[in-house]
């Protein structure tokens, strides 16, 4: 053990190897409090070469390592045990280059997402990945998990926002794939094998990201509706009205909005009366014109006129826009005020969301009549967080004992609708059973062969993604 710590210290400097349990607690605390995490030590490399040396050293020592970014992941992908090393990337945090002409930014894995967004903005460019944890999550973690967020509808998932990556392989070699070309049709698509692999095939240490023109104008609206079907119809109308510049189309249930208004200081519902469903829609425009706003206003007015929606507001300035966006952010935090939550991160085709949700409600209520479905999510891309809050008459622990049973019910239904049991949060250790149960067995076999090829000793984030 002393040899291992000394060996790591020789690579990164002894002060960057943490063995003290109090000091390592921020790396072993798991955000949802679902899993116990521990580690032999936390190592903080500053360069790609140091990461490569660490991986080589682990190979010699037969030591498993868990790559970790901002430790904000929801599926336990960065959880370790007492015999494993946590390699955290917070010191590998340089923005290597911004190229406004090429619309690219080259970054190291430990850069905080919000810093990347702000840097892009200073160059009048947008890096569109946007999610609740952006103030603390690292881009390396976003890449490893192919993170989603609220702008996927127009700009895509993390995978769609990357041109090239640098990866440290399990043998300690560095794969120099920092491609910045829009067109490069050579070879297999290794990039997309490593993105989303949750650190099980290789460790992404840097990436070339795609940038976009910074939207000078944005139209932010909130709509009250009676049904999901109307939401789906509104989605199409807004896509057309905005010439497909609709970036965000987020669904919130009445219970979610009411809970945020009740428990989050300063939060309000802009409407006079509650509605079963609310939709936050954002349209980006590269021009600061009022033309687009009028167009969206007209579209919403027509939808009101023909009864598709029941009420709507359009933010008139930046402050009002931020308030509406904050309502969507706050509903996540607010759920904690009404007790334990059994969470889901499922997706089905947009055309099936309405039927799927009705089915999910019926099934949950049949299983536990007083359970409180608290759904919200990214309706624009069919990804719904059909979360379920504990019944008022049941304790948190007792309720959470049903996690597995309720997950199984929900994921079975999702499967019946040709959906995914994990639309944006990944697999980690949370959804290993689901991988075995729902994924195509031929695909699973290929995954195992790829894992064996790229990580023959099984030292890269073992037990995550695949058993
Ligand atoms: C969101 O969409 C996040 O706000 C979190 O993906 C979802 O905590 C959740 O269930
Ligand atoms: Zn989400």
Coordinates of C-alpha atoms and ligand atoms in Angstrom, one line a residue:
X1 CA 0.0 0.0 0.0
X2 CA 2.8 2.5 0.9
X3 CA 4.6 1.5 -2.3
X4 CA 1.5 2.2 -4.3
X5 CA 1.0 5.6 -2.8
X6 CA 4.6 6.5 -3.2
X7 CA 4.6 5.3 -6.8
X8 CA 1.6 7.5 -7.6
X9 CA 3.2 10.4 -5.7
X10 CA 6.2 10.1 -8.0
X11 CA 3.9 10.6 -11.0
X12 CA 1.7 13.5 -9.8
X13 CA 3.5 14.8 -6.7
X14 CA 2.7 13.4 -3.2
X15 CA 0.5 16.4 -2.4
X16 CA -1.9 15.3 -5.2
X17 CA -2.5 11.8 -3.8
X18 CA -5.2 12.0 -1.2
X19 CA -5.5 9.2 1.3
X20 CA -7.0 11.0 4.2
X21 CA -10.7 9.9 4.5
X22 CA -12.0 13.4 5.4
X23 CA -10.2 15.0 2.5
X24 CA -11.3 12.3 0.1
X25 CA -15.0 12.6 1.2
X26 CA -15.9 15.0 -1.5
X27 CA -14.9 12.4 -4.1
X28 CA -16.6 9.5 -2.4
X29 CA -19.9 11.2 -1.5
X30 CA -22.4 10.0 -4.1
X31 CA -24.8 12.8 -5.2
X32 CA -28.1 10.9 -4.7
X33 CA -26.9 9.1 -1.5
X34 CA -27.8 5.7 -2.9
X35 CA -24.4 4.0 -3.0
X36 CA -21.6 3.7 -0.5
X37 CA -18.3 4.8 -2.1
X38 CA -14.7 4.5 -0.8
X39 CA -11.3 4.4 -2.4
X40 CA -7.7 3.4 -1.8
X41 CA -6.7 7.0 -2.7
X42 CA -7.7 9.9 -4.9
X43 CA -5.2 11.0 -7.5
X44 CA -5.2 14.4 -9.2
X45 CA -3.2 14.4 -12.4
X46 CA -2.4 17.7 -14.2
X47 CA -1.4 16.5 -17.7
X48 CA -2.4 13.8 -20.1
X49 CA 1.0 12.2 -19.8
X50 CA 0.5 11.9 -16.0
X51 CA -2.9 10.2 -16.7
X52 CA -1.1 7.8 -19.0
X53 CA 1.6 7.1 -16.4
X54 CA -1.1 6.4 -13.8
X55 CA -2.8 4.0 -16.0
X56 CA 0.4 2.2 -16.8
X57 CA 1.3 2.0 -13.1
X58 CA -2.2 0.6 -12.3
X59 CA -1.6 -2.0 -15.0
X60 CA 1.6 -3.1 -13.3
X61 CA 0.0 -3.1 -9.9
X62 CA -3.2 -4.8 -11.1
X63 CA -5.0 -1.8 -9.5
X64 CA -8.5 -0.8 -10.8
X65 CA -9.2 2.8 -11.3
X66 CA -12.4 4.9 -11.5
X67 CA -12.2 8.0 -13.6
X68 CA -14.2 10.9 -12.1
X69 CA -15.2 14.4 -13.2
X70 CA -17.3 16.7 -11.1
X71 CA -18.9 13.7 -9.3
X72 CA -22.4 14.8 -10.3
X73 CA -23.5 11.7 -12.1
X74 CA -26.7 10.1 -11.1
X75 CA -26.1 6.4 -11.9
X76 CA -23.1 5.6 -9.6
X77 CA -20.6 5.6 -12.5
X78 CA -18.0 7.3 -10.4
X79 CA -18.4 5.2 -7.3
X80 CA -15.4 3.2 -6.2
X81 CA -14.5 0.6 -3.5
X82 CA -11.7 0.5 -1.0
X83 CA -9.3 -1.3 -3.3
X84 CA -9.8 1.1 -6.2
X85 CA -8.2 4.4 -7.2
X86 CA -10.3 7.5 -8.0
X87 CA -8.6 9.6 -10.7
X88 CA -10.2 13.0 -10.6
X89 CA -9.6 15.4 -13.4
X90 CA -10.0 18.8 -11.7
X91 CA -6.4 19.8 -12.3
X92 CA -6.5 18.9 -16.0
X93 CA -8.6 22.0 -16.6
X94 CA -7.1 24.1 -19.4
X95 CA -8.9 25.6 -22.3
X96 CA -6.3 24.8 -24.9
X97 CA -7.7 26.8 -27.8
X98 CA -10.7 28.7 -29.0
X99 CA -11.0 29.0 -32.8
X100 CA -14.0 31.3 -33.7
X101 CA -13.3 30.9 -37.4
X102 CA -13.5 27.1 -37.2
X103 CA -16.2 27.3 -34.6
X104 CA -14.2 25.0 -32.3
X105 CA -12.8 24.9 -28.8
X106 CA -10.2 22.5 -27.6
X107 CA -10.5 21.7 -23.9
X108 CA -9.0 19.4 -21.3
X109 CA -11.3 16.9 -19.6
X110 CA -11.4 18.7 -16.2
X111 CA -12.9 22.0 -17.5
X112 CA -16.1 22.9 -15.8
X113 CA -19.0 23.0 -18.3
X114 CA -20.1 26.5 -17.2
X115 CA -16.5 27.8 -17.9
X116 CA -16.6 26.4 -21.3
X117 CA -20.0 28.0 -22.0
X118 CA -18.7 31.4 -20.7
X119 CA -15.5 31.2 -22.7
X120 CA -17.5 30.5 -25.9
X121 CA -19.7 33.4 -25.1
X122 CA -16.8 35.8 -24.8
X123 CA -16.0 34.9 -28.4
X124 CA -19.6 35.4 -29.5
X125 CA -20.0 31.7 -29.8
X126 CA -22.3 29.2 -28.1
X127 CA -21.4 25.8 -26.6
X128 CA -25.0 24.5 -26.2
X129 CA -24.7 21.7 -23.7
X130 CA -26.8 22.9 -20.8
X131 CA -27.8 21.0 -17.7
X132 CA -28.5 21.5 -14.0
X133 CA -25.0 20.5 -12.8
X134 CA -23.2 22.8 -15.2
X135 CA -21.6 24.8 -12.5
X136 CA -19.7 21.8 -11.2
X137 CA -19.7 19.0 -13.7
X138 CA -16.6 18.5 -15.9
X139 CA -16.7 18.1 -19.7
X140 CA -14.8 14.8 -19.3
X141 CA -17.7 13.5 -17.3
X142 CA -20.2 14.9 -19.9
X143 CA -18.3 13.1 -22.6
X144 CA -17.9 9.9 -20.7
X145 CA -21.7 9.8 -20.1
X146 CA -22.8 11.4 -23.4
X147 CA -24.8 13.9 -21.3
X148 CA -28.1 15.3 -22.5
X149 CA -29.8 18.4 -21.0
X150 CA -32.3 20.9 -22.2
X151 CA -30.9 21.8 -25.6
X152 CA -30.7 18.4 -27.1
X153 CA -33.8 19.1 -29.3
X154 CA -31.8 21.4 -31.6
X155 CA -28.1 20.8 -30.9
X156 CA -28.1 17.1 -30.0
X157 CA -26.5 15.2 -27.2
X158 CA -22.8 15.5 -26.2
X159 CA -21.8 13.1 -28.9
X160 CA -23.2 15.5 -31.5
X161 CA -21.1 18.4 -30.1
X162 CA -17.7 16.8 -30.5
X163 CA -15.2 16.7 -33.4
X164 CA -12.3 14.8 -31.8
X165 CA -11.0 13.4 -28.6
X166 CA -7.7 12.4 -27.0
X167 CA -7.9 9.2 -25.0
X168 CA -5.6 7.3 -22.7
X169 CA -5.9 3.6 -23.3
X170 CA -5.7 0.8 -20.8
X171 CA -2.1 0.1 -21.8
X172 CA -1.2 3.7 -21.1
X173 CA -0.8 4.7 -24.7
X174 CA -2.3 8.0 -25.8
X175 CA -4.7 8.0 -28.8
X176 CA -4.2 11.5 -30.4
X177 CA -7.6 12.0 -32.0
X178 CA -8.0 15.8 -31.5
X179 CA -9.5 16.1 -34.9
X180 CA -10.9 19.6 -35.6
X181 CA -12.2 18.9 -39.1
X182 CA -15.8 18.9 -40.0
X183 CA -15.1 16.3 -42.7
X184 CA -12.7 13.5 -42.1
X185 CA -14.0 10.3 -43.5
X186 CA -11.1 8.0 -42.5
X187 CA -11.3 4.9 -40.5
X188 CA -13.7 3.5 -37.9
X189 CA -15.6 5.8 -35.6
X190 CA -13.6 5.3 -32.5
X191 CA -14.6 8.7 -31.0
X192 CA -18.1 7.6 -30.5
X193 CA -17.1 4.4 -28.9
X194 CA -15.2 6.2 -26.2
X195 CA -17.9 9.0 -25.8
X196 CA -20.5 7.5 -23.6
X197 CA -18.4 4.5 -22.4
X198 CA -18.4 5.8 -18.8
X199 CA -14.6 5.3 -18.6
X200 CA -14.8 1.6 -19.2
X201 CA -12.9 1.5 -22.5
X202 CA -10.5 4.4 -22.2
X203 CA -10.1 7.7 -20.4
X204 CA -10.9 10.9 -22.4
X205 CA -8.4 13.6 -21.5
X206 CA -9.2 16.3 -24.0
X207 CA -11.7 17.1 -26.8
X208 CA -12.4 19.4 -29.7
X209 CA -15.9 20.8 -29.2
X210 CA -18.2 22.3 -31.8
X211 CA -19.3 25.9 -31.3
X212 CA -22.3 27.7 -32.7
X213 CA -23.1 31.4 -33.3
X214 CA -24.2 32.9 -30.0
X215 CA -27.9 33.5 -30.2
X216 CA -28.5 37.2 -30.0
X217 CA -32.1 36.7 -29.5
X218 CA -34.1 34.1 -27.6
X219 CA -37.8 33.8 -27.1
X220 CA -38.8 32.1 -23.9
X221 CA -42.4 31.1 -23.3
X222 CA -44.4 29.2 -20.7
X223 CA -47.6 27.5 -21.7
X224 CA -50.4 25.9 -19.7
X225 CA -52.1 22.8 -21.2
X226 CA -54.7 20.2 -20.4
X227 CA -53.0 17.2 -22.1
X228 CA -49.7 15.8 -23.3
X229 CA -51.3 15.4 -26.7
X230 CA -51.7 19.1 -27.0
X231 CA -48.1 19.5 -26.0
X232 CA -47.0 17.2 -28.8
X233 CA -49.1 19.1 -31.3
X234 CA -47.6 22.4 -30.0
X235 CA -44.1 21.0 -30.5
X236 CA -44.6 20.7 -34.2
X237 CA -46.2 24.1 -34.5
X238 CA -43.3 25.8 -32.8
X239 CA -40.8 23.8 -34.8
X240 CA -42.3 25.2 -38.0
X241 CA -42.9 28.7 -36.6
X242 CA -39.2 29.0 -35.6
X243 CA -37.8 27.5 -38.8
X244 CA -36.6 24.6 -36.6
X245 CA -34.8 26.9 -34.1
X246 CA -36.7 25.5 -31.1
X247 CA -33.9 24.5 -28.7
X248 CA -35.9 23.6 -25.6
X249 CA -39.3 22.0 -25.0
X250 CA -39.6 21.0 -21.4
X251 CA -42.7 19.4 -19.8
X252 CA -43.6 20.0 -16.2
X253 CA -46.5 18.4 -14.4
X254 CA -48.9 20.4 -12.1
X255 CA -47.6 18.7 -9.0
X256 CA -44.0 19.7 -9.9
X257 CA -44.8 23.3 -10.5
X258 CA -47.0 23.5 -7.3
X259 CA -44.2 21.9 -5.3
X260 CA -41.6 24.4 -6.6
X261 CA -43.9 27.3 -5.9
X262 CA -44.6 26.1 -2.4
X263 CA -41.1 25.2 -1.3
X264 CA -38.6 27.2 -3.3
X265 CA -38.3 30.8 -2.1
X266 CA -39.4 33.4 -4.6
X267 CA -40.8 30.9 -7.1
X268 CA -44.2 31.7 -8.6
X269 CA -46.7 30.3 -11.1
X270 CA -47.2 33.1 -13.7
X271 CA -50.7 31.9 -14.5
X272 CA -53.9 32.7 -12.5
X273 CA -54.9 29.1 -12.2
X274 CA -53.1 25.8 -12.3
X275 CA -52.9 23.6 -15.4
X276 CA -52.3 19.8 -15.5
X277 CA -49.2 20.5 -17.7
X278 CA -46.8 23.3 -18.4
X279 CA -44.3 23.7 -21.2
X280 CA -41.2 25.8 -21.2
X281 CA -40.2 26.5 -24.8
X282 CA -37.1 28.4 -25.9
X283 CA -36.3 29.5 -29.5
X284 CA -32.8 30.7 -30.3
X285 CA -32.2 33.2 -33.0
X286 CA -28.9 34.7 -34.2
X287 CA -30.5 38.0 -34.9
X288 CA -31.8 40.4 -32.3
X289 CA -35.0 41.0 -34.1
X290 CA -38.5 41.2 -32.8
X291 CA -39.8 39.4 -35.9
X292 CA -39.2 36.0 -34.4
X293 CA -40.9 37.0 -31.2
X294 CA -44.0 38.2 -33.1
X295 CA -44.0 35.0 -35.0
X296 CA -44.0 32.9 -31.8
X297 CA -46.6 35.2 -30.2
X298 CA -48.8 34.7 -33.3
X299 CA -48.4 30.9 -33.1
X300 CA -49.2 30.8 -29.4
X301 CA -52.2 33.1 -30.0
X302 CA -53.5 30.8 -32.7
X303 CA -53.0 27.8 -30.4
X304 CA -55.0 29.6 -27.6
X305 CA -57.7 30.6 -30.1
X306 CA -58.2 27.0 -31.3
X307 CA -58.1 25.7 -27.8
X308 CA -54.8 23.7 -28.1
X309 CA -53.3 25.5 -25.2
X310 CA -55.1 27.2 -22.2
X311 CA -52.7 30.0 -21.3
X312 CA -49.3 31.3 -22.3
X313 CA -46.7 34.0 -21.4
X314 CA -43.7 35.2 -23.3
X315 CA -40.8 36.7 -21.4
X316 CA -40.5 40.4 -22.3
X317 CA -36.9 40.7 -21.0
X318 CA -33.9 38.8 -19.7
X319 CA -35.1 38.8 -16.1
X320 CA -38.5 37.3 -17.0
X321 CA -36.8 34.7 -19.2
X322 CA -34.5 33.7 -16.4
X323 CA -37.5 33.3 -14.0
X324 CA -39.3 30.9 -16.4
X325 CA -36.1 28.9 -17.0
X326 CA -35.5 28.8 -13.2
X327 CA -39.0 27.2 -12.7
X328 CA -37.9 24.2 -14.7
X329 CA -34.6 24.0 -12.8
X330 CA -36.3 24.4 -9.4
X331 CA -38.8 21.5 -9.9
X332 CA -35.9 19.1 -9.6
X333 CA -34.8 20.4 -6.2
X334 CA -38.4 20.9 -5.0
X335 CA -39.2 17.2 -5.2
X336 CA -36.9 16.6 -2.2
X337 CA -39.3 18.6 -0.1
X338 CA -42.0 16.0 -0.5
X339 CA -39.8 13.1 0.5
X340 CA -38.1 10.2 -1.2
X341 CA -38.2 9.9 -5.0
X342 CA -38.0 6.8 -7.2
X343 CA -36.5 8.2 -10.3
X344 CA -36.7 7.3 -14.0
X345 CA -34.9 8.6 -17.0
X346 CA -36.8 6.9 -19.8
X347 CA -37.5 7.9 -23.4
X348 CA -40.1 6.8 -26.0
X349 CA -40.9 8.2 -29.4
X350 CA -42.5 11.6 -29.0
X351 CA -45.7 10.3 -30.8
X352 CA -46.1 7.7 -28.0
X353 CA -45.3 9.9 -24.9
X354 CA -49.0 10.6 -24.2
X355 CA -50.1 6.9 -24.3
X356 CA -47.0 5.9 -22.4
X357 CA -47.6 8.4 -19.6
X358 CA -51.3 7.3 -19.2
X359 CA -50.1 3.7 -19.0
X360 CA -47.4 4.6 -16.5
X361 CA -49.9 6.5 -14.3
X362 CA -52.3 3.5 -14.3
X363 CA -49.6 1.0 -13.5
X364 CA -48.0 3.0 -10.6
X365 CA -51.4 3.7 -9.1
X366 CA -52.4 0.1 -9.3
X367 CA -49.1 -0.9 -7.5
X368 CA -49.2 1.8 -4.8
X369 CA -52.4 3.9 -4.9
X370 CA -51.1 6.8 -2.8
X371 CA -47.8 7.1 -4.6
X372 CA -47.3 10.6 -6.2
X373 CA -46.1 10.6 -9.8
X374 CA -44.0 13.7 -10.3
X375 CA -43.3 13.6 -14.0
X376 CA -41.3 16.2 -16.0
X377 CA -38.7 16.2 -18.6
X378 CA -37.5 16.8 -22.1
X379 CA -40.8 16.3 -24.1
X380 CA -39.1 17.6 -27.2
X381 CA -37.0 14.5 -27.5
X382 CA -39.3 12.1 -25.7
X383 CA -37.1 11.8 -22.6
X384 CA -39.4 11.9 -19.5
X385 CA -38.3 11.8 -15.9
X386 CA -41.3 9.8 -14.6
X387 CA -40.2 10.3 -11.0
X388 CA -42.5 9.1 -8.2
X389 CA -42.6 10.7 -4.8
X390 CA -43.4 8.9 -1.6
X391 CA -47.1 8.7 -0.5
X392 CA -47.8 11.2 2.3
X393 CA -48.7 8.3 4.6
X394 CA -45.5 6.3 4.1
X395 CA -42.0 6.8 5.5
X396 CA -39.1 7.5 3.1
X397 CA -37.2 4.3 3.8
X398 CA -40.2 2.1 3.5
X399 CA -41.1 3.8 0.2
X400 CA -37.6 3.5 -1.2
X401 CA -37.6 -0.3 -0.5
X402 CA -39.9 -0.3 -3.6
X403 CA -37.2 1.2 -5.9
X404 CA -36.5 -2.0 -7.7
X405 CA -40.1 -3.1 -8.1
X406 CA -41.3 0.3 -9.4
X407 CA -38.3 0.6 -11.7
X408 CA -39.2 -2.8 -13.1
X409 CA -42.8 -1.9 -13.7
X410 CA -41.8 1.4 -15.4
X411 CA -39.0 -0.1 -17.5
X412 CA -41.2 -3.0 -18.7
X413 CA -43.7 -0.5 -19.9
X414 CA -41.0 1.6 -21.5
X415 CA -39.7 -1.4 -23.3
X416 CA -43.3 -2.2 -24.6
X417 CA -43.3 1.3 -26.2
X418 CA -39.9 0.7 -27.9
X419 CA -38.3 3.1 -25.5
X420 CA -35.1 3.3 -23.6
X421 CA -34.7 2.7 -19.8
X422 CA -31.8 5.2 -19.8
X423 CA -32.2 8.1 -22.1
X424 CA -29.6 10.5 -20.7
X425 CA -28.1 9.6 -17.3
X426 CA -26.3 6.4 -18.5
X427 CA -25.9 3.0 -16.8
X428 CA -23.2 3.2 -14.1
X429 CA -24.0 0.6 -11.5
X430 CA -27.7 1.6 -11.4
X431 CA -29.0 -0.1 -14.5
X432 CA -26.9 -3.2 -14.9
X433 CA -29.9 -5.5 -14.5
X434 CA -31.7 -3.5 -17.2
X435 CA -28.8 -3.9 -19.6
X436 CA -29.1 -7.7 -19.2
X437 CA -32.8 -7.7 -19.4
X438 CA -33.7 -5.3 -22.2
X439 CA -30.6 -4.9 -24.5
X440 CA -30.3 -7.1 -27.5
X441 CA -28.1 -10.1 -26.6
X442 CA -26.0 -9.9 -29.7
X443 CA -25.2 -6.3 -29.0
X444 CA -24.3 -7.2 -25.4
X445 CA -21.9 -9.9 -26.7
X446 CA -20.3 -7.3 -28.9
X447 CA -20.0 -4.9 -26.0
X448 CA -18.2 -7.6 -23.9
X449 CA -15.8 -8.4 -26.8
X450 CA -15.0 -4.7 -27.2
X451 CA -14.4 -4.3 -23.5
X452 CA -12.1 -7.4 -23.5
X453 CA -10.2 -6.0 -26.5
X454 CA -9.7 -2.5 -25.1
X455 CA -9.3 -3.3 -21.4
X456 CA -8.1 -7.0 -21.2
X457 CA -7.2 -6.8 -17.5
X458 CA -10.6 -5.2 -16.7
X459 CA -9.0 -2.3 -14.7
X460 CA -10.9 0.6 -16.2
X461 CA -14.0 1.5 -14.2
X462 CA -14.8 -2.2 -13.6
X463 CA -18.4 -3.2 -13.0
X464 CA -19.8 -0.1 -14.6
X465 CA -22.0 -0.3 -17.8
X466 CA -21.4 -4.1 -18.0
X467 CA -21.1 -6.7 -15.2
Ligands
LIG1 C1 -33.2 17.0 -15.3 O1 -33.7 16.8 -16.4 C2 -32.2 16.1 -14.9 O2 -33.5 17.9 -14.6 C3 -32.4 15.4 -13.5 O3 -31.9 15.1 -15.8 C4 -33.5 14.5 -13.4 O4 -33.1 14.1 -11.1 C5 -33.8 13.8 -12.1 O5 -34.7 12.9 -12.0
LIG2 ZN1 -33.0 15.3 -17.6

